[in-house]
mmCIF file with all atom_site columns, C-alpha atoms in Angstrom:
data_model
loop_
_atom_site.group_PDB
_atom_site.id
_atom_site.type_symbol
_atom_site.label_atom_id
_atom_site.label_alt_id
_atom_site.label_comp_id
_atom_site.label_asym_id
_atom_site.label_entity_id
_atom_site.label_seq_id
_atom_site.pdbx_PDB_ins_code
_atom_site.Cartn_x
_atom_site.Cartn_y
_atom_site.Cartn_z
_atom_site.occupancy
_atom_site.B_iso_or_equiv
_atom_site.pdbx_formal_charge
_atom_site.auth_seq_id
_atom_site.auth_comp_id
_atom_site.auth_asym_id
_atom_site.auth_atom_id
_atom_site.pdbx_PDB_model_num
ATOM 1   C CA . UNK U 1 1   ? -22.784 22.591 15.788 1.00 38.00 ? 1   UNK U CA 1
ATOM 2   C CA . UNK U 1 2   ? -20.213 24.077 18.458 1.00 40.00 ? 2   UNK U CA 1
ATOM 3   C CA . UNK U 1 3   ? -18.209 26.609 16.839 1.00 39.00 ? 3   UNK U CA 1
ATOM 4   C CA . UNK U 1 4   ? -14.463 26.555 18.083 1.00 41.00 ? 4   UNK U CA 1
ATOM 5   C CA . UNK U 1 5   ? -12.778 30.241 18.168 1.00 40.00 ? 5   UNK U CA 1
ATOM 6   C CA . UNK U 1 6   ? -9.078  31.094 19.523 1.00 40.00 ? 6   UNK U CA 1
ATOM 7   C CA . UNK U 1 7   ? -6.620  33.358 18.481 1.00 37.00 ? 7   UNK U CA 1
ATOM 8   C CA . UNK U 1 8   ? -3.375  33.707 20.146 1.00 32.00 ? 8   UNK U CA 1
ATOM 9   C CA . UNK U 1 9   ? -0.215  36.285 19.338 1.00 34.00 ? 9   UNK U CA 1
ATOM 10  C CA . UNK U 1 10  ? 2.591   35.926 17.154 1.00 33.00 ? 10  UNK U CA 1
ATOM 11  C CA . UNK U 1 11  ? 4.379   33.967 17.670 1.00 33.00 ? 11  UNK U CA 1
ATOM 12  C CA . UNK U 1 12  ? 2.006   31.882 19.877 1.00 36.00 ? 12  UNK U CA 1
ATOM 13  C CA . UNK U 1 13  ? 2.931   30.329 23.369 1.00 37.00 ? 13  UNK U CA 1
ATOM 14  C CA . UNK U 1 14  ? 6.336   28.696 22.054 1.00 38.00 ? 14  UNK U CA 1
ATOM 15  C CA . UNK U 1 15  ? 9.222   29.852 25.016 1.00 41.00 ? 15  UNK U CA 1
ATOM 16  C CA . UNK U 1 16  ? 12.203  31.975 23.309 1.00 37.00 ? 16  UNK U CA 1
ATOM 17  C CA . UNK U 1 17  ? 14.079  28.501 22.928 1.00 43.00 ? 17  UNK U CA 1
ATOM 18  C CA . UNK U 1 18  ? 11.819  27.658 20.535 1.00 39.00 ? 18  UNK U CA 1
ATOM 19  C CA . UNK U 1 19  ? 11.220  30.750 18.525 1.00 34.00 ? 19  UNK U CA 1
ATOM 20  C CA . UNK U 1 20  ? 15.024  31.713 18.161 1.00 37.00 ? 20  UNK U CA 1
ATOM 21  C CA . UNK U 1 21  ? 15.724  32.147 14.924 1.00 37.00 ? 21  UNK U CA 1
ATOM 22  C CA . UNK U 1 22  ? 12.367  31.827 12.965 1.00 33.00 ? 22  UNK U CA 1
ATOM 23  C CA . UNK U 1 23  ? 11.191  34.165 10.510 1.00 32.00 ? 23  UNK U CA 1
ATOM 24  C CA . UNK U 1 24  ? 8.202   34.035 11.910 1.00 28.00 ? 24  UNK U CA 1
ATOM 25  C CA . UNK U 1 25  ? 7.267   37.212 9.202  1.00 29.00 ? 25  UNK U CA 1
ATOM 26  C CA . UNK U 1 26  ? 6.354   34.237 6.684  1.00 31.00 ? 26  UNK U CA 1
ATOM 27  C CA . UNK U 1 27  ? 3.593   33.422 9.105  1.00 30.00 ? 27  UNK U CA 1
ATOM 28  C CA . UNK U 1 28  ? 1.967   36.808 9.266  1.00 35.00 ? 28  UNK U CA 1
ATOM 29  C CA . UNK U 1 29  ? 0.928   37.432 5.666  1.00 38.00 ? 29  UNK U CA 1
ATOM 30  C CA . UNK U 1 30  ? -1.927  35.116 5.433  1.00 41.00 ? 30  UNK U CA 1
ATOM 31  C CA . UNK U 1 31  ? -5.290  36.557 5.073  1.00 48.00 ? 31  UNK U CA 1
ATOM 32  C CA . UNK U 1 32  ? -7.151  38.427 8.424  1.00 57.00 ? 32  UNK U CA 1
ATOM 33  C CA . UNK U 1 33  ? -9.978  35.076 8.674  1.00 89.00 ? 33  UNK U CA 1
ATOM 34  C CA . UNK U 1 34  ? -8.158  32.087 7.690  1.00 97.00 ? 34  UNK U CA 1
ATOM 35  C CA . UNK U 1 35  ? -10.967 29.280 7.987  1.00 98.00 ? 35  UNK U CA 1
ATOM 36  C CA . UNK U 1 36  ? -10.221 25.545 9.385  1.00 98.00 ? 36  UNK U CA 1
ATOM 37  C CA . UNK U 1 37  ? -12.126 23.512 9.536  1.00 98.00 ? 37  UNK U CA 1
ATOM 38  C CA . UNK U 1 38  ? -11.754 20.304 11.353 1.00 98.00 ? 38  UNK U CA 1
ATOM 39  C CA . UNK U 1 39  ? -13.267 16.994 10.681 1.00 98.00 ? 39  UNK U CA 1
ATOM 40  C CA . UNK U 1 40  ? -13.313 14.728 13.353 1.00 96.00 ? 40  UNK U CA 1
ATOM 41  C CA . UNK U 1 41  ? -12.339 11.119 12.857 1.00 94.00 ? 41  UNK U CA 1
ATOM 42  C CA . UNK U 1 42  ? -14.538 9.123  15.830 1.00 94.00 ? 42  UNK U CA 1
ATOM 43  C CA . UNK U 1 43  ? -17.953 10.155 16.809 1.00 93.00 ? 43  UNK U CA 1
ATOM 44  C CA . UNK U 1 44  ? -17.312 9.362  20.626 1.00 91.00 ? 44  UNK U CA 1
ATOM 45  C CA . UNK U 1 45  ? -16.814 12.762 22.508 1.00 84.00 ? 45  UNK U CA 1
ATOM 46  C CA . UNK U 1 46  ? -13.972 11.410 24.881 1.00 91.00 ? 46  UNK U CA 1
ATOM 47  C CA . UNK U 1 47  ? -11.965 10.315 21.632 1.00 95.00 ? 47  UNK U CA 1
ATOM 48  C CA . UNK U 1 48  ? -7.879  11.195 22.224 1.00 96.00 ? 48  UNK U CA 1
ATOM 49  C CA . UNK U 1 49  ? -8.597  12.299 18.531 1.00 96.00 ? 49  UNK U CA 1
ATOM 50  C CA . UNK U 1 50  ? -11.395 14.960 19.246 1.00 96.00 ? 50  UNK U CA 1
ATOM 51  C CA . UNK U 1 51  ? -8.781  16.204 22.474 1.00 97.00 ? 51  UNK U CA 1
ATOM 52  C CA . UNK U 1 52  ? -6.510  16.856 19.637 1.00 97.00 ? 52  UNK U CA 1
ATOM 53  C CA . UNK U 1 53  ? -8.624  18.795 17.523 1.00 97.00 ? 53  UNK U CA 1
ATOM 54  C CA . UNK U 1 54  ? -9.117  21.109 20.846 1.00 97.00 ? 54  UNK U CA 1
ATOM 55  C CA . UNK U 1 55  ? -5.840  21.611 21.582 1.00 98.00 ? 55  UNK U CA 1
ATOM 56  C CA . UNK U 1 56  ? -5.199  22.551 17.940 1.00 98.00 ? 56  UNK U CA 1
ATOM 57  C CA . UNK U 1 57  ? -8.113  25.011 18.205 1.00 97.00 ? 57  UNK U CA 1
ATOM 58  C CA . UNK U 1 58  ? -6.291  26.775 21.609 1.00 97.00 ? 58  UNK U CA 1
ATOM 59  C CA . UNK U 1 59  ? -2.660  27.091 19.859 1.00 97.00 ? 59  UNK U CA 1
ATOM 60  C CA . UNK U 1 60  ? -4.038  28.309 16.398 1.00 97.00 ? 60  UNK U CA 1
ATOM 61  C CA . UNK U 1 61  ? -1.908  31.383 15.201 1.00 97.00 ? 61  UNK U CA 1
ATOM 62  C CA . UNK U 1 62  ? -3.188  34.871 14.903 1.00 96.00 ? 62  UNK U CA 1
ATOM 63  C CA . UNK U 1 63  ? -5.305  35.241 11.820 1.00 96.00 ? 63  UNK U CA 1
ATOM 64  C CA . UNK U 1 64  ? -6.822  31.581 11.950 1.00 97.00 ? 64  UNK U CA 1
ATOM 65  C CA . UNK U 1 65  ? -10.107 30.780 12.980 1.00 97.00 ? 65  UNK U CA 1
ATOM 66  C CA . UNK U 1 66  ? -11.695 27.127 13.192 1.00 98.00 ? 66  UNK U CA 1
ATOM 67  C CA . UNK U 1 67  ? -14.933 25.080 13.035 1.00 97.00 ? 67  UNK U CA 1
ATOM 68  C CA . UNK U 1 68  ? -15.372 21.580 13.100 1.00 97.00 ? 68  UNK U CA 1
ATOM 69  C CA . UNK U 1 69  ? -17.863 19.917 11.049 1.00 97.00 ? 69  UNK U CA 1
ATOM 70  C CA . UNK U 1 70  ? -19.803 17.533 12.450 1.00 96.00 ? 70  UNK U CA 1
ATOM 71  C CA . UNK U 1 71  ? -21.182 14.753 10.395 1.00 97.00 ? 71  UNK U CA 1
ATOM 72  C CA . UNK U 1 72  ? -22.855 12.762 12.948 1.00 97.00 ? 72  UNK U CA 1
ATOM 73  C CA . UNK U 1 73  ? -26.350 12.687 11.203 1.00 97.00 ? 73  UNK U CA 1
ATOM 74  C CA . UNK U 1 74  ? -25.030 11.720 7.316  1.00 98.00 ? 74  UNK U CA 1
ATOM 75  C CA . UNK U 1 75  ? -26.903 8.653  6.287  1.00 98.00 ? 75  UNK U CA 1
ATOM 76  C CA . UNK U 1 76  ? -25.003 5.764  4.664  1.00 98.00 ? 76  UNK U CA 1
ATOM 77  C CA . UNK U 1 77  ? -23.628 6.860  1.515  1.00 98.00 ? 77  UNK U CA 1
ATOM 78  C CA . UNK U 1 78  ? -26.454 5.890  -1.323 1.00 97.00 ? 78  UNK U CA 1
ATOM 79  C CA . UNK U 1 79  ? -26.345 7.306  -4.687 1.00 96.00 ? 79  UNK U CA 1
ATOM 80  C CA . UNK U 1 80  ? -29.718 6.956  -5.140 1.00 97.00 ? 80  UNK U CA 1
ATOM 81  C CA . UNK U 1 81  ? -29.884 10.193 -2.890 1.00 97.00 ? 81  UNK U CA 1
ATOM 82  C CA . UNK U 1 82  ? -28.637 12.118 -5.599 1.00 96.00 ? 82  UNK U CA 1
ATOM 83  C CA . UNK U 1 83  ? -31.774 11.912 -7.559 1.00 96.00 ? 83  UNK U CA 1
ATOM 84  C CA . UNK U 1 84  ? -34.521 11.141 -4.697 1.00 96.00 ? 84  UNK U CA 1
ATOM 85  C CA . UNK U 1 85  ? -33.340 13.995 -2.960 1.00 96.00 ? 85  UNK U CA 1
ATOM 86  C CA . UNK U 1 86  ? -30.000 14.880 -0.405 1.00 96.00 ? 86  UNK U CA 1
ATOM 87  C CA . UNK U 1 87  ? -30.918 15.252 3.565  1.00 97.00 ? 87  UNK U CA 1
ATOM 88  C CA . UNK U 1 88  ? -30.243 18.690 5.075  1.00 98.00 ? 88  UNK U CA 1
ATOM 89  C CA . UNK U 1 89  ? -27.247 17.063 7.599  1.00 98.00 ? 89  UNK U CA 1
ATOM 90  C CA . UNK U 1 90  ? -25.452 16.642 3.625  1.00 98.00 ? 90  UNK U CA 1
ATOM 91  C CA . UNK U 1 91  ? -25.654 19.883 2.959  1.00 98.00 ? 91  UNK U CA 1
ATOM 92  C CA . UNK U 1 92  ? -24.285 21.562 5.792  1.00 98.00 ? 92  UNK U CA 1
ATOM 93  C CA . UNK U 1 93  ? -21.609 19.067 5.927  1.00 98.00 ? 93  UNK U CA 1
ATOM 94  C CA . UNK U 1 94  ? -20.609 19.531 2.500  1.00 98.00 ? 94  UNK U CA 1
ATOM 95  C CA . UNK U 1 95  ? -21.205 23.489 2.703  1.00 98.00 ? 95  UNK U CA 1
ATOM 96  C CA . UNK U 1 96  ? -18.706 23.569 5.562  1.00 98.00 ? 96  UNK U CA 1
ATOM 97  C CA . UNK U 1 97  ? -16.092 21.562 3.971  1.00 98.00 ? 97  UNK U CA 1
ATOM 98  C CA . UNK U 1 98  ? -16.732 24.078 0.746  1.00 98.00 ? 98  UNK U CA 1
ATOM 99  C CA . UNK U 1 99  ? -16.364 27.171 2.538  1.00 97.00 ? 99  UNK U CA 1
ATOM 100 C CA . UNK U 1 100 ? -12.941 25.888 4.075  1.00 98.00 ? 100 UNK U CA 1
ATOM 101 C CA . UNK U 1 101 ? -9.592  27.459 3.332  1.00 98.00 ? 101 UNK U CA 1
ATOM 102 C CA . UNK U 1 102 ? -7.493  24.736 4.861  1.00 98.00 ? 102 UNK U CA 1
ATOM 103 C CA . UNK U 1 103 ? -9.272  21.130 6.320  1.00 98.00 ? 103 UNK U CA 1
ATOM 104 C CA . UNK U 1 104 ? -7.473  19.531 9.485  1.00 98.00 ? 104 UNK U CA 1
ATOM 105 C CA . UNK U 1 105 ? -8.364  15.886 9.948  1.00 98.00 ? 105 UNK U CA 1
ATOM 106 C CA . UNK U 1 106 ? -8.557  14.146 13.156 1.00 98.00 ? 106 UNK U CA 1
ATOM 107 C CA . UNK U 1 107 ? -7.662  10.193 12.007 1.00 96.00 ? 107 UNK U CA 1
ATOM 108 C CA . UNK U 1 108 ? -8.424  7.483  14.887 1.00 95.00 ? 108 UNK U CA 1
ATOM 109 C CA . UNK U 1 109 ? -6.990  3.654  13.154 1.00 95.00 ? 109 UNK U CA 1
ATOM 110 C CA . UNK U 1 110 ? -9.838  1.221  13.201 1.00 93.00 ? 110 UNK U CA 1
ATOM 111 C CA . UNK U 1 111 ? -8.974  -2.302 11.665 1.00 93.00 ? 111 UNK U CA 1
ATOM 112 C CA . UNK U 1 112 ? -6.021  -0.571 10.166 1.00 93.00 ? 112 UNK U CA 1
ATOM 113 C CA . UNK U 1 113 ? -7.527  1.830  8.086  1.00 95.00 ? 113 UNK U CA 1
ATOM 114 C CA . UNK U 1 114 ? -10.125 4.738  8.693  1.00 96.00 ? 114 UNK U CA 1
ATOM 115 C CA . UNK U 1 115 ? -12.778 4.939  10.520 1.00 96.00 ? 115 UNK U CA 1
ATOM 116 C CA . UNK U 1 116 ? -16.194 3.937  8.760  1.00 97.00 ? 116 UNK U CA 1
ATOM 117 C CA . UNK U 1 117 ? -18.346 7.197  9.584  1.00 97.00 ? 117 UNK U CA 1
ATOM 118 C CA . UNK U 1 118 ? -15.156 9.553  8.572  1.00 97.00 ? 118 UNK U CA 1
ATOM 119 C CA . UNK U 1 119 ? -15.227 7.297  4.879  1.00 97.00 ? 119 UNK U CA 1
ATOM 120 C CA . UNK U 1 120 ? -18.708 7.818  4.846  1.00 98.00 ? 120 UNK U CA 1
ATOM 121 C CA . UNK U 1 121 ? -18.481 11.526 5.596  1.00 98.00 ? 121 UNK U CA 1
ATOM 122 C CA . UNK U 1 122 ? -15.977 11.688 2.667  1.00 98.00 ? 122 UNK U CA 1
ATOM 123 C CA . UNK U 1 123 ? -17.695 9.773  0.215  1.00 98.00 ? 123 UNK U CA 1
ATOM 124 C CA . UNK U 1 124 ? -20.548 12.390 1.045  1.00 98.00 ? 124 UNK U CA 1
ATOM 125 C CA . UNK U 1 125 ? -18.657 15.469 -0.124 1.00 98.00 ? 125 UNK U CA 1
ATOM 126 C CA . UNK U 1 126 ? -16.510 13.916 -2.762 1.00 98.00 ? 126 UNK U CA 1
ATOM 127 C CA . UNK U 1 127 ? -18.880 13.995 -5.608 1.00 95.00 ? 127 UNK U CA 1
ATOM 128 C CA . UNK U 1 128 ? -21.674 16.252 -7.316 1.00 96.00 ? 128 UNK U CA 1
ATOM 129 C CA . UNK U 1 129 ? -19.165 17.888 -7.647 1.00 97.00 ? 129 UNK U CA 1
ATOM 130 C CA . UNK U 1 130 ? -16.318 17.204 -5.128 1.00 98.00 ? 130 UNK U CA 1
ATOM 131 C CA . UNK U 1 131 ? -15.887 19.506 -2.761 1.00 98.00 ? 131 UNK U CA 1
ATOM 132 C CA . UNK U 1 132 ? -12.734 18.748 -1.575 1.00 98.00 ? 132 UNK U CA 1
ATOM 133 C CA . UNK U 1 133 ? -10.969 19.445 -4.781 1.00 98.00 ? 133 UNK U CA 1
ATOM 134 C CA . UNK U 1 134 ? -8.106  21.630 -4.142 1.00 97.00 ? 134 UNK U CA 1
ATOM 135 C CA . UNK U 1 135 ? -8.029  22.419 -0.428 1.00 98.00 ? 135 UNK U CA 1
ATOM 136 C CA . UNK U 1 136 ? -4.728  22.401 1.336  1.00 98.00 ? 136 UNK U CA 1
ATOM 137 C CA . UNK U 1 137 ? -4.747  19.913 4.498  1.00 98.00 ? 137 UNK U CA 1
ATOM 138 C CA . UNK U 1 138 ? -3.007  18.381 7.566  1.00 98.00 ? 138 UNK U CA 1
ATOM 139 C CA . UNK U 1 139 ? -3.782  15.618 10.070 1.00 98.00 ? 139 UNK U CA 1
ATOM 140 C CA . UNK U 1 140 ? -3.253  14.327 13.087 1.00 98.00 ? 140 UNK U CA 1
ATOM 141 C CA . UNK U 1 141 ? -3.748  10.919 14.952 1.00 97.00 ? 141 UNK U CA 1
ATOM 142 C CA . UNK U 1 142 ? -4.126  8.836  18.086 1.00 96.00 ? 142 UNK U CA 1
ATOM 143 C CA . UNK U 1 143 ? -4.335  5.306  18.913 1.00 91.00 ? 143 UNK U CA 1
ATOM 144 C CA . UNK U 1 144 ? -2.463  2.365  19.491 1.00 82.00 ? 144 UNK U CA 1
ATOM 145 C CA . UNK U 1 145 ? 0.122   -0.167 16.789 1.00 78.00 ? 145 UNK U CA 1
ATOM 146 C CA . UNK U 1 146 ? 2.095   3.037  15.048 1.00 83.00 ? 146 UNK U CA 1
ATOM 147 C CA . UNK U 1 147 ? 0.201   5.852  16.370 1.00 83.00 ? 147 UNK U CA 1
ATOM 148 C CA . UNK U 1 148 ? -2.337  5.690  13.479 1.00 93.00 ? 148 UNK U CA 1
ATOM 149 C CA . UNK U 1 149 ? -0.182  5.903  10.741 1.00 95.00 ? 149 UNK U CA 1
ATOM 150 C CA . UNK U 1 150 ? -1.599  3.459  8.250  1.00 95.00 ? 150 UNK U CA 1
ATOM 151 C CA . UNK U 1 151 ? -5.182  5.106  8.809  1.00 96.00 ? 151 UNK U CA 1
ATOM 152 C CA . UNK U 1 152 ? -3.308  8.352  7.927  1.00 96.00 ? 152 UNK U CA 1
ATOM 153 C CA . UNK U 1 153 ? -1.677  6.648  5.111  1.00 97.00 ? 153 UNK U CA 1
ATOM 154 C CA . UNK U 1 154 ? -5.106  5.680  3.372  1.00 97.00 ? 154 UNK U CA 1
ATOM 155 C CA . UNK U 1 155 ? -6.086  9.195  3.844  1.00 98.00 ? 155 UNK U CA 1
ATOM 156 C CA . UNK U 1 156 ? -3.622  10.188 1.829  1.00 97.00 ? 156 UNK U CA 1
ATOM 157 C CA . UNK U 1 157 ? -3.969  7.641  -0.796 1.00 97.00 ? 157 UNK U CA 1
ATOM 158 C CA . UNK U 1 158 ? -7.901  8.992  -1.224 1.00 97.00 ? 158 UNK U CA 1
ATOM 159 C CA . UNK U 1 159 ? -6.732  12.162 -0.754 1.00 97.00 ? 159 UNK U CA 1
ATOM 160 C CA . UNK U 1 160 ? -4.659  11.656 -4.521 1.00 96.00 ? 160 UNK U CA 1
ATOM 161 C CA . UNK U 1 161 ? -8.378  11.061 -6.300 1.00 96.00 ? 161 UNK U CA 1
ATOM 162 C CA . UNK U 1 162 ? -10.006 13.796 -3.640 1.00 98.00 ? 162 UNK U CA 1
ATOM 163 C CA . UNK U 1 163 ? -7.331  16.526 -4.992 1.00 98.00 ? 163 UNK U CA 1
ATOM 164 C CA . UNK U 1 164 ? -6.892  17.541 -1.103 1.00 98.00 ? 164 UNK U CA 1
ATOM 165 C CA . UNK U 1 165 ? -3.420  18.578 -0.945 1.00 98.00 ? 165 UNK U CA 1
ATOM 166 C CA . UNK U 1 166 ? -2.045  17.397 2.318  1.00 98.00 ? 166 UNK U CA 1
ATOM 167 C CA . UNK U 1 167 ? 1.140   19.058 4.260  1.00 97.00 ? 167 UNK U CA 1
ATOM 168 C CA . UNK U 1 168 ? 3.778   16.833 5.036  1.00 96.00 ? 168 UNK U CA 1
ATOM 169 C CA . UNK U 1 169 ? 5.265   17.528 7.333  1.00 95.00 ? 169 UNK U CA 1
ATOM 170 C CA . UNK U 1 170 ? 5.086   17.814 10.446 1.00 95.00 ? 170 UNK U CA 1
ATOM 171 C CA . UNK U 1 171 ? 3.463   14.649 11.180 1.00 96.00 ? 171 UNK U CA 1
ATOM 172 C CA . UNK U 1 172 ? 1.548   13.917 14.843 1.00 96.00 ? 172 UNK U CA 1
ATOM 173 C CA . UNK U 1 173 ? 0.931   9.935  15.267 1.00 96.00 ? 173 UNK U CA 1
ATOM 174 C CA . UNK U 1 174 ? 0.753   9.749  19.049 1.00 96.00 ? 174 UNK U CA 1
ATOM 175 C CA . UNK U 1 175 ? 1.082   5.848  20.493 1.00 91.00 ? 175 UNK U CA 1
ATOM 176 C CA . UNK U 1 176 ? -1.705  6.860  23.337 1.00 83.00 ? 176 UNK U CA 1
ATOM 177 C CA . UNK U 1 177 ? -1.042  3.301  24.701 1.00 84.00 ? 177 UNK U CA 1
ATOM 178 C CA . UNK U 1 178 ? 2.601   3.272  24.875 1.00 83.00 ? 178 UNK U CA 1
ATOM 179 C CA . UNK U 1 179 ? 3.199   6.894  25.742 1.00 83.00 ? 179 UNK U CA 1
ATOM 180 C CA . UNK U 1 180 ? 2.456   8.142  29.632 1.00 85.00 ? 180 UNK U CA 1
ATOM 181 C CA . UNK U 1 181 ? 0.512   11.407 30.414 1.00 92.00 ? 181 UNK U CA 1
ATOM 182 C CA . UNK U 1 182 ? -0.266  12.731 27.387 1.00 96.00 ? 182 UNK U CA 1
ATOM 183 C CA . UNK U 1 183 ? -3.843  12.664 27.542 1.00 96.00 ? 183 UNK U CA 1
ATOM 184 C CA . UNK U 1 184 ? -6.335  12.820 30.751 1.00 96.00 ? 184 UNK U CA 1
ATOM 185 C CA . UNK U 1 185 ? -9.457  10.731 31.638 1.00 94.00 ? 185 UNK U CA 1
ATOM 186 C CA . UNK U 1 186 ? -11.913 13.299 29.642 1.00 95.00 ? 186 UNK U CA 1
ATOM 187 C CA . UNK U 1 187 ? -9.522  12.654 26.569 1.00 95.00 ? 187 UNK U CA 1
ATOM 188 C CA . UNK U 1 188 ? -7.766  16.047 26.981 1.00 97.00 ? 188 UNK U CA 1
ATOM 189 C CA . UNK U 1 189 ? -4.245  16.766 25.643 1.00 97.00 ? 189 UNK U CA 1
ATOM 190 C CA . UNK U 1 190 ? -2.041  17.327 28.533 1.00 97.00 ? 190 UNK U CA 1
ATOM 191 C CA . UNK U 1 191 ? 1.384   16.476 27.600 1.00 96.00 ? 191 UNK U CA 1
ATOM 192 C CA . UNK U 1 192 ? 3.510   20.189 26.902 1.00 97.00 ? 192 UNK U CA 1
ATOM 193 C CA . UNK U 1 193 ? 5.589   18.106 24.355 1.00 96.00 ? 193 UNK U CA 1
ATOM 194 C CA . UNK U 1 194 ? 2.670   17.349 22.234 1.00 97.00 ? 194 UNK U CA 1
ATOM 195 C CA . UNK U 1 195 ? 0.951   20.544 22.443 1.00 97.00 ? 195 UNK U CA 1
ATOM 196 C CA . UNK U 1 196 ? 3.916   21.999 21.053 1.00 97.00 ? 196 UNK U CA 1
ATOM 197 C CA . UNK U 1 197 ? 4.176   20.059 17.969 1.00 97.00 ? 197 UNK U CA 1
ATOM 198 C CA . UNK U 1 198 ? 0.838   20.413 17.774 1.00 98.00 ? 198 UNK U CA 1
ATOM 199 C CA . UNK U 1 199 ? 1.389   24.270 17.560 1.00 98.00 ? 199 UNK U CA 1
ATOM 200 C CA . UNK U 1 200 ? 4.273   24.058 14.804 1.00 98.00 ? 200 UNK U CA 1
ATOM 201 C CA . UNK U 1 201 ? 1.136   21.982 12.820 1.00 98.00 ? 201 UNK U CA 1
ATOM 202 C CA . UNK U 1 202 ? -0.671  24.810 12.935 1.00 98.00 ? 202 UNK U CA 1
ATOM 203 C CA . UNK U 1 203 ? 1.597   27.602 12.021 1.00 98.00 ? 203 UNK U CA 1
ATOM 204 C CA . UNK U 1 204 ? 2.735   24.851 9.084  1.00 98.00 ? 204 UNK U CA 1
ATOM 205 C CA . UNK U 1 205 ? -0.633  24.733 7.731  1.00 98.00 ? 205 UNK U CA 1
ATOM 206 C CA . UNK U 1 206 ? -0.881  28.151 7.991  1.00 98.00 ? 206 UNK U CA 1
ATOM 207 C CA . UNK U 1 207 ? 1.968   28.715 6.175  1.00 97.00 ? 207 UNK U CA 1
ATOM 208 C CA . UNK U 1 208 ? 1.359   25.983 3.333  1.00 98.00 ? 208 UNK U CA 1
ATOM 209 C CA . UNK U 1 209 ? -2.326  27.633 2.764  1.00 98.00 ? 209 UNK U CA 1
ATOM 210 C CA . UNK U 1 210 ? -1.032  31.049 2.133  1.00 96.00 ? 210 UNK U CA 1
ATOM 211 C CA . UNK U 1 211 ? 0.641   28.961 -1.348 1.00 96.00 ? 211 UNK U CA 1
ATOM 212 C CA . UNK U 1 212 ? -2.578  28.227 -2.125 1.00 94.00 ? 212 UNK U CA 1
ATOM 213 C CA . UNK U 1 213 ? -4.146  31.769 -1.997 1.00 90.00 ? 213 UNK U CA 1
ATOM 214 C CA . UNK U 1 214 ? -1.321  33.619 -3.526 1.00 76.00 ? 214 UNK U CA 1
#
């Protein structure tokens, strides 16, 4: 598993435009090692989705530290398991997802709804017992239609019986097939716009998680 590290300063690589006026104080009190950890939505390495979870790792604030979890290896999800015994790539993934202080999803839109190895990976962790259960959250998105939001949406919906509490806002639902440079070839996030939003994500979730350790 590749482990992702960056830390940047306060208040990140936003110009003075951007950072006028913030009380950017409310960002600083989290704890030293704030752990993300991402879970990818497509399996594919040159996924717009997966060049969005490593642009999110190279703006994360100061104090933040990320992972992503890779669940490439899970089996279908079969009960039976439970009893005849859980596979090794189960544990780890559910382990990881445990020893998270704040879970960013990457969320590709297949058939208008979410990909069937990120279900799978979340059926995997959501019982015996559920270790999702009280973790604050974000996501992002890329793909065609509306930028993934009705993937996103499902997530959320699960999300209400998963107890993951998921940010709100700022929301990143990029229309990759409508919008011009914004990713390269490799599946890179090149566009400055998006990179900065993708920024003010991070500090938000960085923010919203401190509410959850107070």
């Amino acid at each position: 598993m590749q482990v992702t590290r960056r830390n940047i300063g306060q208040p990140g690589a936003l110009s003075k435009d951007q950072t006028k006026g913030r009380q950017w104080r409310r960002y600083t009190v989290c704890r030293a090692d704030m752990r993300v950890v991402a879970i990818p939505g497509a399996l594919r390495s040159g996924s717009t989705n997966n060049g969005l979870l490593r642009a999110a790792a190279e703006v994360l604030p100061s104090g933040m530290h990320m992972i992503q979890a890779d669940y490439s290896q899970l089996p279908l999800y079969n009960d039976d398991m439970w009893t005849t015994g859980i596979p090794d790539s189960v544990k780890t993934f559910r382990n990881h997802i445990e020893s998270a202080d704040a879970l960013l999803f990457a969320v590709p839109e297949y058939n208008y709804s979410l990909p069937g190895p990120l279900k799978n990976a979340i059926d995997w962790a959501s019982k015996n017992p559920n270790v999702f259960a009280g973790k604050p959250a974000t996501m992002l998105g890329s793909g065609g239609g509306a930028g993934t939001a009705t993937a996103q949406l499902h997530l959320r919906q699960a999300a209400a019986w998963l107890d993951i509490h998921f940010l709100n806002k700022p929301t990143i639902q990029i229309h990759r097939f409508t919008e011009q440079e914004v990713f390269d070839d490799d599946g890179n996030l090149i566009s400055e716009k998006w990179r900065g939003r993708v920024q003010q994500q991070m500090l938000a979730l960085q923010q919203w998680t401190e509410l959850f350790q107070k």
